[in-house]
mmCIF file with all atom_site columns, C-alpha atoms in Angstrom:
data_model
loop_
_atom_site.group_PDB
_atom_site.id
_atom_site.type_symbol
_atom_site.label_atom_id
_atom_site.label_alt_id
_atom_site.label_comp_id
_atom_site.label_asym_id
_atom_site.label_entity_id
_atom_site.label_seq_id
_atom_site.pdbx_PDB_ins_code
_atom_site.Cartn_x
_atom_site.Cartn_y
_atom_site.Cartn_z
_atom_site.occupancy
_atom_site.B_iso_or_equiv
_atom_site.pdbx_formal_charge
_atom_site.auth_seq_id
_atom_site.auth_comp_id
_atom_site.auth_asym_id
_atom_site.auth_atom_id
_atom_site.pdbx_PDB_model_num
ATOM 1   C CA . UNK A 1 1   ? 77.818  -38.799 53.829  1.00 60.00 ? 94  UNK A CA 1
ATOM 2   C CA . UNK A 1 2   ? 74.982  -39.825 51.654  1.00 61.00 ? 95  UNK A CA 1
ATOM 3   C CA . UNK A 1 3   ? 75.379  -41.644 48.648  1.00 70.00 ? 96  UNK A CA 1
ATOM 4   C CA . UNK A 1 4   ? 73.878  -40.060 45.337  1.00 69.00 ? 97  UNK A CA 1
ATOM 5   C CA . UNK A 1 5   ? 71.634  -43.099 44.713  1.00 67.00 ? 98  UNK A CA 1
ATOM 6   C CA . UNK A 1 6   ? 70.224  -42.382 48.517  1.00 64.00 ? 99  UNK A CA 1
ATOM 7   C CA . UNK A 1 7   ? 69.981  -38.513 47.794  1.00 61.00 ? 100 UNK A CA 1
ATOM 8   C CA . UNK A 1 8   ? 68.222  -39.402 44.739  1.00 65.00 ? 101 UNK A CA 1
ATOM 9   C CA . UNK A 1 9   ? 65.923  -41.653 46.431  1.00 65.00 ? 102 UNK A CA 1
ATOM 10  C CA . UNK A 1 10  ? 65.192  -39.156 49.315  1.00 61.00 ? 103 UNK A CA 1
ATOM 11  C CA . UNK A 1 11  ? 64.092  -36.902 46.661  1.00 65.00 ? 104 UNK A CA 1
ATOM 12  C CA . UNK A 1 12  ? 61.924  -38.477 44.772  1.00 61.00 ? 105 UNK A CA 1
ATOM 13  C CA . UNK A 1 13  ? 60.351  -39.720 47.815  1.00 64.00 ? 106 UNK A CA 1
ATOM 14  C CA . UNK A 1 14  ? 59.686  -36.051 49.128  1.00 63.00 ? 107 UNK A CA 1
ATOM 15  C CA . UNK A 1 15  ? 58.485  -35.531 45.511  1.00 64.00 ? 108 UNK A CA 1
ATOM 16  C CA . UNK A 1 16  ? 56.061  -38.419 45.584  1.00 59.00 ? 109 UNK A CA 1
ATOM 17  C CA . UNK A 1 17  ? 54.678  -37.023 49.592  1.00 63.00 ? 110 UNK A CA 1
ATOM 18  C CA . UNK A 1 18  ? 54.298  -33.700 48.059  1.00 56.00 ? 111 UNK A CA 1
ATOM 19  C CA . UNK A 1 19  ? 52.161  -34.284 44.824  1.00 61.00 ? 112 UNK A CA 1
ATOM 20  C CA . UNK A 1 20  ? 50.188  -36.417 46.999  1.00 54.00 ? 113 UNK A CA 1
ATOM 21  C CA . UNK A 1 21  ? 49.811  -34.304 49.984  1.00 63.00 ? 114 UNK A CA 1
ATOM 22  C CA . UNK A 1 22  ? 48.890  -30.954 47.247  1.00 61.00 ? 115 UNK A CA 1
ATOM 23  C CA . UNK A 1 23  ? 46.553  -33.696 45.395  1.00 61.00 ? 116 UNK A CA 1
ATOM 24  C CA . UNK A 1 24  ? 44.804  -34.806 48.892  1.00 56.00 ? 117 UNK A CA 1
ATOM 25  C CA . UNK A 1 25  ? 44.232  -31.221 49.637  1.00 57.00 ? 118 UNK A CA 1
ATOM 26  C CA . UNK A 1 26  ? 42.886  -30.550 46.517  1.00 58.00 ? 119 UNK A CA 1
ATOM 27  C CA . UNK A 1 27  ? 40.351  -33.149 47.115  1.00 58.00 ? 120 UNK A CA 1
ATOM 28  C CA . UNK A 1 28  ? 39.395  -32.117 50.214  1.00 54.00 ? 121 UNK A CA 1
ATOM 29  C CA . UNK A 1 29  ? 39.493  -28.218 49.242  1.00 52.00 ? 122 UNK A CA 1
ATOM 30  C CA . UNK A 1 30  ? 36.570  -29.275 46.993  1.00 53.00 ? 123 UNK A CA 1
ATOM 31  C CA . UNK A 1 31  ? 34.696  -31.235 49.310  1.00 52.00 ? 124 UNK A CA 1
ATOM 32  C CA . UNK A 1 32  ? 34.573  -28.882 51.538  1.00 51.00 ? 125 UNK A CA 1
ATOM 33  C CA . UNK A 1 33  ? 33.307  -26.445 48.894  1.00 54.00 ? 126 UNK A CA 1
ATOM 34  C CA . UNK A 1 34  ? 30.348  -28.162 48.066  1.00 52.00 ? 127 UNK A CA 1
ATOM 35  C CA . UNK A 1 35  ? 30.091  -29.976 51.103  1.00 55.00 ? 128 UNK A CA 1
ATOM 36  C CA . UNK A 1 36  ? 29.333  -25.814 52.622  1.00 60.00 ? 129 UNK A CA 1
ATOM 37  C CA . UNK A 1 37  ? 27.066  -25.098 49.774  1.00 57.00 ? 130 UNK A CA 1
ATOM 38  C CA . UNK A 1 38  ? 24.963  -28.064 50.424  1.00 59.00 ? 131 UNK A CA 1
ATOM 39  C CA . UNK A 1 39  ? 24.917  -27.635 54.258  1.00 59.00 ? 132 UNK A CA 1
ATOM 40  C CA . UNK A 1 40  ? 23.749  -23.883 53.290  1.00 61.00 ? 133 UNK A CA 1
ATOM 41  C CA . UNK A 1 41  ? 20.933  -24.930 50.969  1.00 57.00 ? 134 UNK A CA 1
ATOM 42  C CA . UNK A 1 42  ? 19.674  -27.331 53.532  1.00 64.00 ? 135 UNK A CA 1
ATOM 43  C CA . UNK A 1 43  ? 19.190  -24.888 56.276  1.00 69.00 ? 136 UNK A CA 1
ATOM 44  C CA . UNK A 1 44  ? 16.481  -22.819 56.891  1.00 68.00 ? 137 UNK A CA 1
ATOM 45  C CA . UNK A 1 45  ? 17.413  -19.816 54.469  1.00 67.00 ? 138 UNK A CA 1
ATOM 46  C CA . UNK A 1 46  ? 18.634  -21.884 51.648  1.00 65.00 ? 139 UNK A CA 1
ATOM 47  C CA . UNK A 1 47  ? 15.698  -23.584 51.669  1.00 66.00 ? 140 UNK A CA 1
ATOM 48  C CA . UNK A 1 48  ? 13.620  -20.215 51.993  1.00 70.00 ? 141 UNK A CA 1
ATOM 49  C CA . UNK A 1 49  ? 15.936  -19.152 49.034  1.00 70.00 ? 142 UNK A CA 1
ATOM 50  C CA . UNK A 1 50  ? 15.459  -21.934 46.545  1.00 65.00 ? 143 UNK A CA 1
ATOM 51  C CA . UNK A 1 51  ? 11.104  -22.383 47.233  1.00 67.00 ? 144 UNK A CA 1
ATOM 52  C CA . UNK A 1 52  ? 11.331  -18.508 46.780  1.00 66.00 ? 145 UNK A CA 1
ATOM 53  C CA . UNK A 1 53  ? 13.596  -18.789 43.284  1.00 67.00 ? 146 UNK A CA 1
ATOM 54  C CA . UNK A 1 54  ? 11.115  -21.334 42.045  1.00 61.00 ? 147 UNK A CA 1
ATOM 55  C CA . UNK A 1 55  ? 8.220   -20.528 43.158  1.00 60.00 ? 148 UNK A CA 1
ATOM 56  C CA . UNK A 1 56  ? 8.645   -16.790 41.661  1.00 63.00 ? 149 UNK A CA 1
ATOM 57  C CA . UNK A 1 57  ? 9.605   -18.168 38.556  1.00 61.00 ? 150 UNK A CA 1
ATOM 58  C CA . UNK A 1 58  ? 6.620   -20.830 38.495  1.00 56.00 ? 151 UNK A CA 1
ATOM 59  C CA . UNK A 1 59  ? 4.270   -17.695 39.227  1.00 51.00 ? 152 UNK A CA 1
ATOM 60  C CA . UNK A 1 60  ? 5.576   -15.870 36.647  1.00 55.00 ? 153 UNK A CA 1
ATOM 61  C CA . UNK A 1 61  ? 5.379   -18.865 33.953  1.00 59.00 ? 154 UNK A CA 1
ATOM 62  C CA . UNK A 1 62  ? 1.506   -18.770 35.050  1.00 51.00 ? 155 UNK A CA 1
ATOM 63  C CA . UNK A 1 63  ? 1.629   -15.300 34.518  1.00 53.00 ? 156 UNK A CA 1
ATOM 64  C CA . UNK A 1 64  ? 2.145   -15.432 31.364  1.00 58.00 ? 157 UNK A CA 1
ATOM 65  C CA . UNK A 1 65  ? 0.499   -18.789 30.540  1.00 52.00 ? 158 UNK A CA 1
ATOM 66  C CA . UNK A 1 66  ? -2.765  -17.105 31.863  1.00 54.00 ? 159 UNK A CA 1
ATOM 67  C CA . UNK A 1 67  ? -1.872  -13.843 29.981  1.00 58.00 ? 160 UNK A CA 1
ATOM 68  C CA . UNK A 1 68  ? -1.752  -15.246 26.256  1.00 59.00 ? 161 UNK A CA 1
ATOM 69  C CA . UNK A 1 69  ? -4.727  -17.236 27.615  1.00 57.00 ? 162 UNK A CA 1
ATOM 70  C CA . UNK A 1 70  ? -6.764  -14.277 27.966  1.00 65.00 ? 163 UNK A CA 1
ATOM 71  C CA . UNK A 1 71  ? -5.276  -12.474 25.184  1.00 80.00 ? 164 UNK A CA 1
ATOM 72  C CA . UNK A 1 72  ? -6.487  -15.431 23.370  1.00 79.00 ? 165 UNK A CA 1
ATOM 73  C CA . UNK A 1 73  ? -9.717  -15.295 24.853  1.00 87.00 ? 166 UNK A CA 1
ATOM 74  C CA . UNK A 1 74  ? -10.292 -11.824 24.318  1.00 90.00 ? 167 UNK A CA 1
ATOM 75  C CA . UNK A 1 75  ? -9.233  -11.694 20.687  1.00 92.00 ? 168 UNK A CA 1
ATOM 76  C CA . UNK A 1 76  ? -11.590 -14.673 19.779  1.00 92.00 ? 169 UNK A CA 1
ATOM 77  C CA . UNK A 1 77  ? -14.488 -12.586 21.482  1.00 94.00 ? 170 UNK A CA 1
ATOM 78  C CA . UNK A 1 78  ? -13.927 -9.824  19.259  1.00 95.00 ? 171 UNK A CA 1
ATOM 79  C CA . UNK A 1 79  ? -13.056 -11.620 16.134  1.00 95.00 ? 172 UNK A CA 1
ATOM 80  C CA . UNK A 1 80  ? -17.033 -12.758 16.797  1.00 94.00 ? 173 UNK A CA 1
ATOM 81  C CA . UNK A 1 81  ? -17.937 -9.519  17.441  1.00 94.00 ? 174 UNK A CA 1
ATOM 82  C CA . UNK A 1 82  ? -17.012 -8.063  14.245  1.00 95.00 ? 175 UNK A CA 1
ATOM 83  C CA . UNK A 1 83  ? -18.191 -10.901 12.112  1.00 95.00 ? 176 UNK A CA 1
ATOM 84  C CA . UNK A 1 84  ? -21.626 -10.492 13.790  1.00 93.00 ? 177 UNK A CA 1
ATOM 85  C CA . UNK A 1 85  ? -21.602 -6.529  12.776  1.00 93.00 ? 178 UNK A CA 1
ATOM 86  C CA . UNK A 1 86  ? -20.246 -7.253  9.116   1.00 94.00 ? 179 UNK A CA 1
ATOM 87  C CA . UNK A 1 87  ? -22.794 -9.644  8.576   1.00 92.00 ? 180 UNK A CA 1
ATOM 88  C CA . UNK A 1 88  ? -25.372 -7.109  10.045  1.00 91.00 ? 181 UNK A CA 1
ATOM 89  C CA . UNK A 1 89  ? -24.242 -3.768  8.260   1.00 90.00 ? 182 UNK A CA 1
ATOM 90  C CA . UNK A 1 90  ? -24.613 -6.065  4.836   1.00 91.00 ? 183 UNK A CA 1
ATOM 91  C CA . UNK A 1 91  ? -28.341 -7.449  5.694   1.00 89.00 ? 184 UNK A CA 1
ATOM 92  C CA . UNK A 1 92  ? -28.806 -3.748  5.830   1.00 87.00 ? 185 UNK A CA 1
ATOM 93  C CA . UNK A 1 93  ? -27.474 -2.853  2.465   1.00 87.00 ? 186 UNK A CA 1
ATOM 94  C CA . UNK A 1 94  ? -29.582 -5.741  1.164   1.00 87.00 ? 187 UNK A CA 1
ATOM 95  C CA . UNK A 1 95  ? -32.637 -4.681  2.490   1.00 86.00 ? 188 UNK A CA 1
ATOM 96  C CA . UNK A 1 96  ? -32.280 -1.542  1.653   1.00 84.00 ? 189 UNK A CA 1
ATOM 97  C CA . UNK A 1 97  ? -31.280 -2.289  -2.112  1.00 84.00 ? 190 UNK A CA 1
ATOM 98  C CA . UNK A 1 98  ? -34.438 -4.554  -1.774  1.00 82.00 ? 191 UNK A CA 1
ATOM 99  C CA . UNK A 1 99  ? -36.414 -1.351  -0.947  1.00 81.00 ? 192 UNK A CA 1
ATOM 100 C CA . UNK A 1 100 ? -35.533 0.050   -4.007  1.00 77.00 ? 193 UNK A CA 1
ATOM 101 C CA . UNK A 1 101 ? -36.030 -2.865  -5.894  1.00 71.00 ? 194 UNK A CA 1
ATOM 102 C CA . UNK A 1 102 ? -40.077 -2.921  -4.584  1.00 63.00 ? 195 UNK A CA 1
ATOM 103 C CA . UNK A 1 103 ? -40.340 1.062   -4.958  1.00 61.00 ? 196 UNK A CA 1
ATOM 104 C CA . UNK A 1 104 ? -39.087 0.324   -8.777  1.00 54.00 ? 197 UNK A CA 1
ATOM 105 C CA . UNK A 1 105 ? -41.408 -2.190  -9.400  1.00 53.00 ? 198 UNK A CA 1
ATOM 106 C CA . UNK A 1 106 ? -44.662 -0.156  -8.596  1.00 52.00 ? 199 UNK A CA 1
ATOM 107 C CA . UNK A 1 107 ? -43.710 2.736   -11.111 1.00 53.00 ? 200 UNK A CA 1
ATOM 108 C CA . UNK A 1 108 ? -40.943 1.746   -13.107 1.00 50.00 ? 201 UNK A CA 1
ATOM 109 C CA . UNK A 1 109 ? -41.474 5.106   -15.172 1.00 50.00 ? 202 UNK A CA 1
ATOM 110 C CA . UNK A 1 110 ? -41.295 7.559   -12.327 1.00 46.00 ? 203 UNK A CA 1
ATOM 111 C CA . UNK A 1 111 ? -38.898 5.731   -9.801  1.00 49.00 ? 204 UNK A CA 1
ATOM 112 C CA . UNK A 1 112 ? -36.264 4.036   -12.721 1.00 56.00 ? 205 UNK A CA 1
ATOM 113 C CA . UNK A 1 113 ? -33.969 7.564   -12.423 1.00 59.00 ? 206 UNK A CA 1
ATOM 114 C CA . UNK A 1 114 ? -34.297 7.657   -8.827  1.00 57.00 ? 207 UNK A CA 1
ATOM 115 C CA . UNK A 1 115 ? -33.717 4.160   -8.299  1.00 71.00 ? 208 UNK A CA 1
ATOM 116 C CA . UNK A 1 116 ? -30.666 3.735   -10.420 1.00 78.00 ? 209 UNK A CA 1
ATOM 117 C CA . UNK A 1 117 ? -29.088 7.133   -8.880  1.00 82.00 ? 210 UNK A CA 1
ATOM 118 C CA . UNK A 1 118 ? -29.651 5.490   -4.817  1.00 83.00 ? 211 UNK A CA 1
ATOM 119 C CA . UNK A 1 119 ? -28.403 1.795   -6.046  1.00 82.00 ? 212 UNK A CA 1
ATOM 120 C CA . UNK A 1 120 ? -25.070 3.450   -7.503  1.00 86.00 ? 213 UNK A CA 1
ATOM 121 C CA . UNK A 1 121 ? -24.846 5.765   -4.511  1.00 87.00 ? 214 UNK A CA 1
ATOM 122 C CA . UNK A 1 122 ? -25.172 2.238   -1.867  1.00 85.00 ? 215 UNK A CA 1
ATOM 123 C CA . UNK A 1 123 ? -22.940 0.128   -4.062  1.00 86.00 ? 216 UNK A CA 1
ATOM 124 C CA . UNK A 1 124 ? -20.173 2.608   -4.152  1.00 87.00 ? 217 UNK A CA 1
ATOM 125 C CA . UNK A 1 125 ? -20.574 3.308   -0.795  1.00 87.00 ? 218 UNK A CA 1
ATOM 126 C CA . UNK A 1 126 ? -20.016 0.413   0.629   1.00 86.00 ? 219 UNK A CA 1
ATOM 127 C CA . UNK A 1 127 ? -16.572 0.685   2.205   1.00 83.00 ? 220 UNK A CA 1
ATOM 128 C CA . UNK A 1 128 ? -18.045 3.469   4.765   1.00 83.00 ? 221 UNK A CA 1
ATOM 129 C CA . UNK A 1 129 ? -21.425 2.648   5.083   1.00 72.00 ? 222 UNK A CA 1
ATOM 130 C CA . UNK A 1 130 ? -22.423 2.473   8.812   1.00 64.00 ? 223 UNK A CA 1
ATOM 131 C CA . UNK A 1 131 ? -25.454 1.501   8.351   1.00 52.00 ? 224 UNK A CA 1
ATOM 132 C CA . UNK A 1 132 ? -28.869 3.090   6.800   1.00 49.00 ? 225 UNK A CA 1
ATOM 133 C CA . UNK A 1 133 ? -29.542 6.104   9.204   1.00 55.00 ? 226 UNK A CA 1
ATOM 134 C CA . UNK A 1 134 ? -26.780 5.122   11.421  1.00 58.00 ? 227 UNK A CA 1
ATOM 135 C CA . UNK A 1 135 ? -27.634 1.460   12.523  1.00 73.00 ? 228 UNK A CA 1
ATOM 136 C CA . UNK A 1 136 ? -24.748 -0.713  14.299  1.00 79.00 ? 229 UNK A CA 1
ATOM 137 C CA . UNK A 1 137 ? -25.354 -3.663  16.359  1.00 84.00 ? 230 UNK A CA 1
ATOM 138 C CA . UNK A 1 138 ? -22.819 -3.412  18.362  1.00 86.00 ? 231 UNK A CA 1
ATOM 139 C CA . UNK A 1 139 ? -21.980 0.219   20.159  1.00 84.00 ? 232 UNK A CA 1
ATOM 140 C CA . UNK A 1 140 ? -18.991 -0.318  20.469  1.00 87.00 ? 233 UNK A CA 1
ATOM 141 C CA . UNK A 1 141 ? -18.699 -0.147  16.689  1.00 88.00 ? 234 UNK A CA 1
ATOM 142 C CA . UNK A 1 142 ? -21.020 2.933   16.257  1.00 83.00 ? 235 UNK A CA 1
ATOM 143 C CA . UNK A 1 143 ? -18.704 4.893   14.002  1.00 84.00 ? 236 UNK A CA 1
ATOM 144 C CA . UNK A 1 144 ? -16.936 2.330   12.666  1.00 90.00 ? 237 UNK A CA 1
ATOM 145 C CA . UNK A 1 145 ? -17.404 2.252   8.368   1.00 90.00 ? 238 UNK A CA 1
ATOM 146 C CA . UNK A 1 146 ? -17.681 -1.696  7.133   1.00 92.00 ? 239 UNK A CA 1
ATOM 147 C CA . UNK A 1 147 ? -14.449 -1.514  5.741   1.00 93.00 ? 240 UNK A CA 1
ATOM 148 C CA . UNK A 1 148 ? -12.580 -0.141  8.693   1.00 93.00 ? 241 UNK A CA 1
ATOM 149 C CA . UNK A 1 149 ? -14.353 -3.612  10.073  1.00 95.00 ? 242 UNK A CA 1
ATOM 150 C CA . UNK A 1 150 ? -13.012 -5.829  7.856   1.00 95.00 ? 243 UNK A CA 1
ATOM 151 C CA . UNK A 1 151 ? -9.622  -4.316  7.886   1.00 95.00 ? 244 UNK A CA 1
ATOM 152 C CA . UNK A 1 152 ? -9.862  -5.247  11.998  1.00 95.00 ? 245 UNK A CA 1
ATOM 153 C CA . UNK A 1 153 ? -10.881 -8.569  11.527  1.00 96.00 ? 246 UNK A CA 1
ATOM 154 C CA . UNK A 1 154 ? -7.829  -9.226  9.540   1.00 96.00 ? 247 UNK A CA 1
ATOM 155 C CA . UNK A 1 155 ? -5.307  -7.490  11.563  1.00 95.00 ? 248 UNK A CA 1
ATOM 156 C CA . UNK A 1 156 ? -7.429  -9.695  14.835  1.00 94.00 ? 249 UNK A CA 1
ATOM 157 C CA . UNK A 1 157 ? -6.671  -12.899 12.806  1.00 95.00 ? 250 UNK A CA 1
ATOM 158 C CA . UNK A 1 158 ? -3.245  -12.212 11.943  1.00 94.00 ? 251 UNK A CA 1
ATOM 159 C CA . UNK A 1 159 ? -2.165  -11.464 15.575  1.00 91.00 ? 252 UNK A CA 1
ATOM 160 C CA . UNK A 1 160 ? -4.315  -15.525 15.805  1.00 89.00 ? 253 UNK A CA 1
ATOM 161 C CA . UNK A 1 161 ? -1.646  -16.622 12.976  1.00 91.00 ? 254 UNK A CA 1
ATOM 162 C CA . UNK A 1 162 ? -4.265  -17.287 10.890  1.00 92.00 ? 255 UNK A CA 1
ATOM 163 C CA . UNK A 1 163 ? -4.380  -15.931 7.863   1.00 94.00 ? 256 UNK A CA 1
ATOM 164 C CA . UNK A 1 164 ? -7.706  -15.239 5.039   1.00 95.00 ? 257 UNK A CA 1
ATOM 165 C CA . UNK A 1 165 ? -7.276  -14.593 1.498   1.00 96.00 ? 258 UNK A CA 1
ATOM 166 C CA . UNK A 1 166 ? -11.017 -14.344 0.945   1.00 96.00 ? 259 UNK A CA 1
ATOM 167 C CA . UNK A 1 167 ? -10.959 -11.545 3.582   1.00 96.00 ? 260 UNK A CA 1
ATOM 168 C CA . UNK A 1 168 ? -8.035  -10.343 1.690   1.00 96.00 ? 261 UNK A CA 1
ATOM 169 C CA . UNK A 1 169 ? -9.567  -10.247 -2.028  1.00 96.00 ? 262 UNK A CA 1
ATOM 170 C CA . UNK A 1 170 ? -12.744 -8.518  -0.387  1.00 96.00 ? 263 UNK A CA 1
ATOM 171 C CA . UNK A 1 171 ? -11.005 -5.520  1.211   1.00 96.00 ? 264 UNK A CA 1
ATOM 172 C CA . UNK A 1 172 ? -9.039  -5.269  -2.142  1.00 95.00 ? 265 UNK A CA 1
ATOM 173 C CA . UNK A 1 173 ? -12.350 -4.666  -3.792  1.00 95.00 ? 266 UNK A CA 1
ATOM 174 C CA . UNK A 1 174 ? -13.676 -2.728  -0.955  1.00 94.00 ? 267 UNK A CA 1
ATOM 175 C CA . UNK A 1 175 ? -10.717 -0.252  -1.353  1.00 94.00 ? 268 UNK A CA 1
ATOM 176 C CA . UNK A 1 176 ? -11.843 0.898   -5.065  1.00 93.00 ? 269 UNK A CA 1
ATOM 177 C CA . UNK A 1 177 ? -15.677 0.359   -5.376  1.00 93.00 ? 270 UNK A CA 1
ATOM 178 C CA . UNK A 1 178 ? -15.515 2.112   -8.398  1.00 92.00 ? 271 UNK A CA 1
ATOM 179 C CA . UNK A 1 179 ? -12.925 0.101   -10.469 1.00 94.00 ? 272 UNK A CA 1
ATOM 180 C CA . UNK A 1 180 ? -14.717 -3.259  -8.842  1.00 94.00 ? 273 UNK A CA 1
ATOM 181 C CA . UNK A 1 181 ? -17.979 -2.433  -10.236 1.00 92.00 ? 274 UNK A CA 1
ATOM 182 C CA . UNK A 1 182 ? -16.722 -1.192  -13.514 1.00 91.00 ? 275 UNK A CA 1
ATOM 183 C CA . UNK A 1 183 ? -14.863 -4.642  -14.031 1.00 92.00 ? 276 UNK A CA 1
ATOM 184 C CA . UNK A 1 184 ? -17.950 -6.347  -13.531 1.00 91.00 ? 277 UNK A CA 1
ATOM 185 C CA . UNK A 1 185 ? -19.476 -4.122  -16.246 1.00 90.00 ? 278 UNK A CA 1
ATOM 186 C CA . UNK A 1 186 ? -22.493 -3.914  -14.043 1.00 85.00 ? 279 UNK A CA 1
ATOM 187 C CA . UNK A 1 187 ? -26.000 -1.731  -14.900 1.00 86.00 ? 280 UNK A CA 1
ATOM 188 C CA . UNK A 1 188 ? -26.881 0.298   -11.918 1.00 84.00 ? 281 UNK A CA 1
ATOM 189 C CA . UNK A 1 189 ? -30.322 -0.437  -13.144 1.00 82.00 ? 282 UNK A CA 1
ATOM 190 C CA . UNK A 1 190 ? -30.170 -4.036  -12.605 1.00 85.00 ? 283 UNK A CA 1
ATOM 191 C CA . UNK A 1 191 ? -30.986 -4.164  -9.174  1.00 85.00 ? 284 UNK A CA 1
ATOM 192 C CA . UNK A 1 192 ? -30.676 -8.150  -8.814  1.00 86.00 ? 285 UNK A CA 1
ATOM 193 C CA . UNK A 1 193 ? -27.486 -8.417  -11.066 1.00 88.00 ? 286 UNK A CA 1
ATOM 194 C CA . UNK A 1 194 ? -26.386 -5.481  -8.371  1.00 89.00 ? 287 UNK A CA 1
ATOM 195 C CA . UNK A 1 195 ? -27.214 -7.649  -5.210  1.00 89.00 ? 288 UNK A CA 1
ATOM 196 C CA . UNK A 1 196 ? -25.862 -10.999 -6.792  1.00 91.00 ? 289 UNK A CA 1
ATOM 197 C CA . UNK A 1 197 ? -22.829 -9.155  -7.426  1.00 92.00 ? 290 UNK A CA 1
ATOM 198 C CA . UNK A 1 198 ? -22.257 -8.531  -3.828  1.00 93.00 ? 291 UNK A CA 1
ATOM 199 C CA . UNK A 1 199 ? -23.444 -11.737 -2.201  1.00 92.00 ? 292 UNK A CA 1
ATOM 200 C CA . UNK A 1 200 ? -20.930 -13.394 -4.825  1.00 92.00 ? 293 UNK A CA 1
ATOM 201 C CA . UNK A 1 201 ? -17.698 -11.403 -4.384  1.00 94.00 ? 294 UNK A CA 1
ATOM 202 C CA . UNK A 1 202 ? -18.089 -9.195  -1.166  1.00 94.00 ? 295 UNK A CA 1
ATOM 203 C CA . UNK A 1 203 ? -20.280 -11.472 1.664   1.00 94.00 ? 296 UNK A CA 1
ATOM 204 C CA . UNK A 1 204 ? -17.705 -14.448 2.695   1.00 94.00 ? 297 UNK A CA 1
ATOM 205 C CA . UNK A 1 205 ? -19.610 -17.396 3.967   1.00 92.00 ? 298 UNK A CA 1
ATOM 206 C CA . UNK A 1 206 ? -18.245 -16.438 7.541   1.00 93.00 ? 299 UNK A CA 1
ATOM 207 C CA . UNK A 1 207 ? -21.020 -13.152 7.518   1.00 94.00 ? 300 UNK A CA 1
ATOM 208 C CA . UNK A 1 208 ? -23.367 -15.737 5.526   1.00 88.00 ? 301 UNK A CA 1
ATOM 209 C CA . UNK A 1 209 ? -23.715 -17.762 8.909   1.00 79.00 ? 302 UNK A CA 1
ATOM 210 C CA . UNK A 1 210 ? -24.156 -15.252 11.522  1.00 77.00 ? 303 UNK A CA 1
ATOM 211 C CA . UNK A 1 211 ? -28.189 -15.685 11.207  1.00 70.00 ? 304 UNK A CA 1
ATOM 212 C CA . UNK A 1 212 ? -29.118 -12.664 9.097   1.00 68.00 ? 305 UNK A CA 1
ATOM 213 C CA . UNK A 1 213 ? -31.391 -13.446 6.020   1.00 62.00 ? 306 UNK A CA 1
ATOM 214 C CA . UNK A 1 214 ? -28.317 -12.615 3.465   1.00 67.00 ? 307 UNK A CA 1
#
């Protein structure tokens, strides 16, 4: 018959075996476990998987890349395009105001009615003028008034991040005409004060540079 000190010793023996046996397993359990999933992405479909599962993702991170690119691109383009038209449909109200002015100046009697009543009608139409019997450079922007032109360019530069407060101050005016040129305390009859006025508050040096004689 054993002794209790032998029983005791038996035991913790057994113990000792079995928490290093269940540890042993566990060790091997997990080698095994990666040990299959890098013996699976080495073969010929793993591989297949992982160039597929990187290379989709790399062509859609081009994707994109080339997307905003062109979005980029394309917005730049037509921020161009409507500073080239702005510029225009103004070097049309200016020679046309200059029209007046010369028609003025050879019978300031007859014309100075006339002249005041066309000058008024220009300046306050400003925000939708298209452009003296319909001129546009661009046809894309046929119908398109000068304030409907500016209010593009802005929303075009905003999408850019970039933001004008010039731009901003000039459509402000351009939205009541009216009020803008009754601040100014301006004489419809003064053709120059009239044209200074608008080279001064409503042409931004962005339309000055766009080659028209401003």
């Amino acid at each position: 018959m054993l002794s209790e000190k032998e029983i005791e010793r038996i035991r913790l023996r057994e113990t000792c075996r079995f928490e290093v046996r269940e540890k042993l397993q566990n060790e091997a359990d997990k080698k095994i476990g990666w040990g299959k999933v890098i013996y699976f992405f080495n073969s010929k479909l793993g591989l297949w998987i992982l160039s597929a599962v990187f290379l989709s993702g790399g062509v859609v991170a081009y994707d994109d890349y080339k997307e905003k690119k062109e979005d980029l691109k394309s917005r730049t383009e037509l921020v161009e395009k409507l500073d080239l038209e702005i510029s225009y449909k103004f070097n049309r109200v200016i020679y046309f105001i200059d029209e007046l002015s010369d028609k003025k100046g050879e019978d300031a009697q007859i014309l100075v009615t006339a002249s005041i009543d066309d000058v008024r009608e220009i300046a306050l139409g400003l925000d939708k003028t298209l452009g003296k019997g319909g001129d546009y450079l661009n046809g894309d922007f046929e119908n398109w008034s000068l304030l409907a032109l500016m209010v593009e360019l802005r929303r075009q530069l905003l999408k850019s991040g970039i933001k004008n407060p010039e731009l901003d101050q000039v459509i402000t005016h351009m939205t009541d005409l009216p009020a803008f040129f009754e601040g100014k305390n301006i004489d419809y009859a003064n053709i120059s004060a009239i044209k200074k006025l608008i080279r001064e508050n409503l042409i931004l040096t962005r339309w000055e540079n766009q080659g028209f004689a401003l």
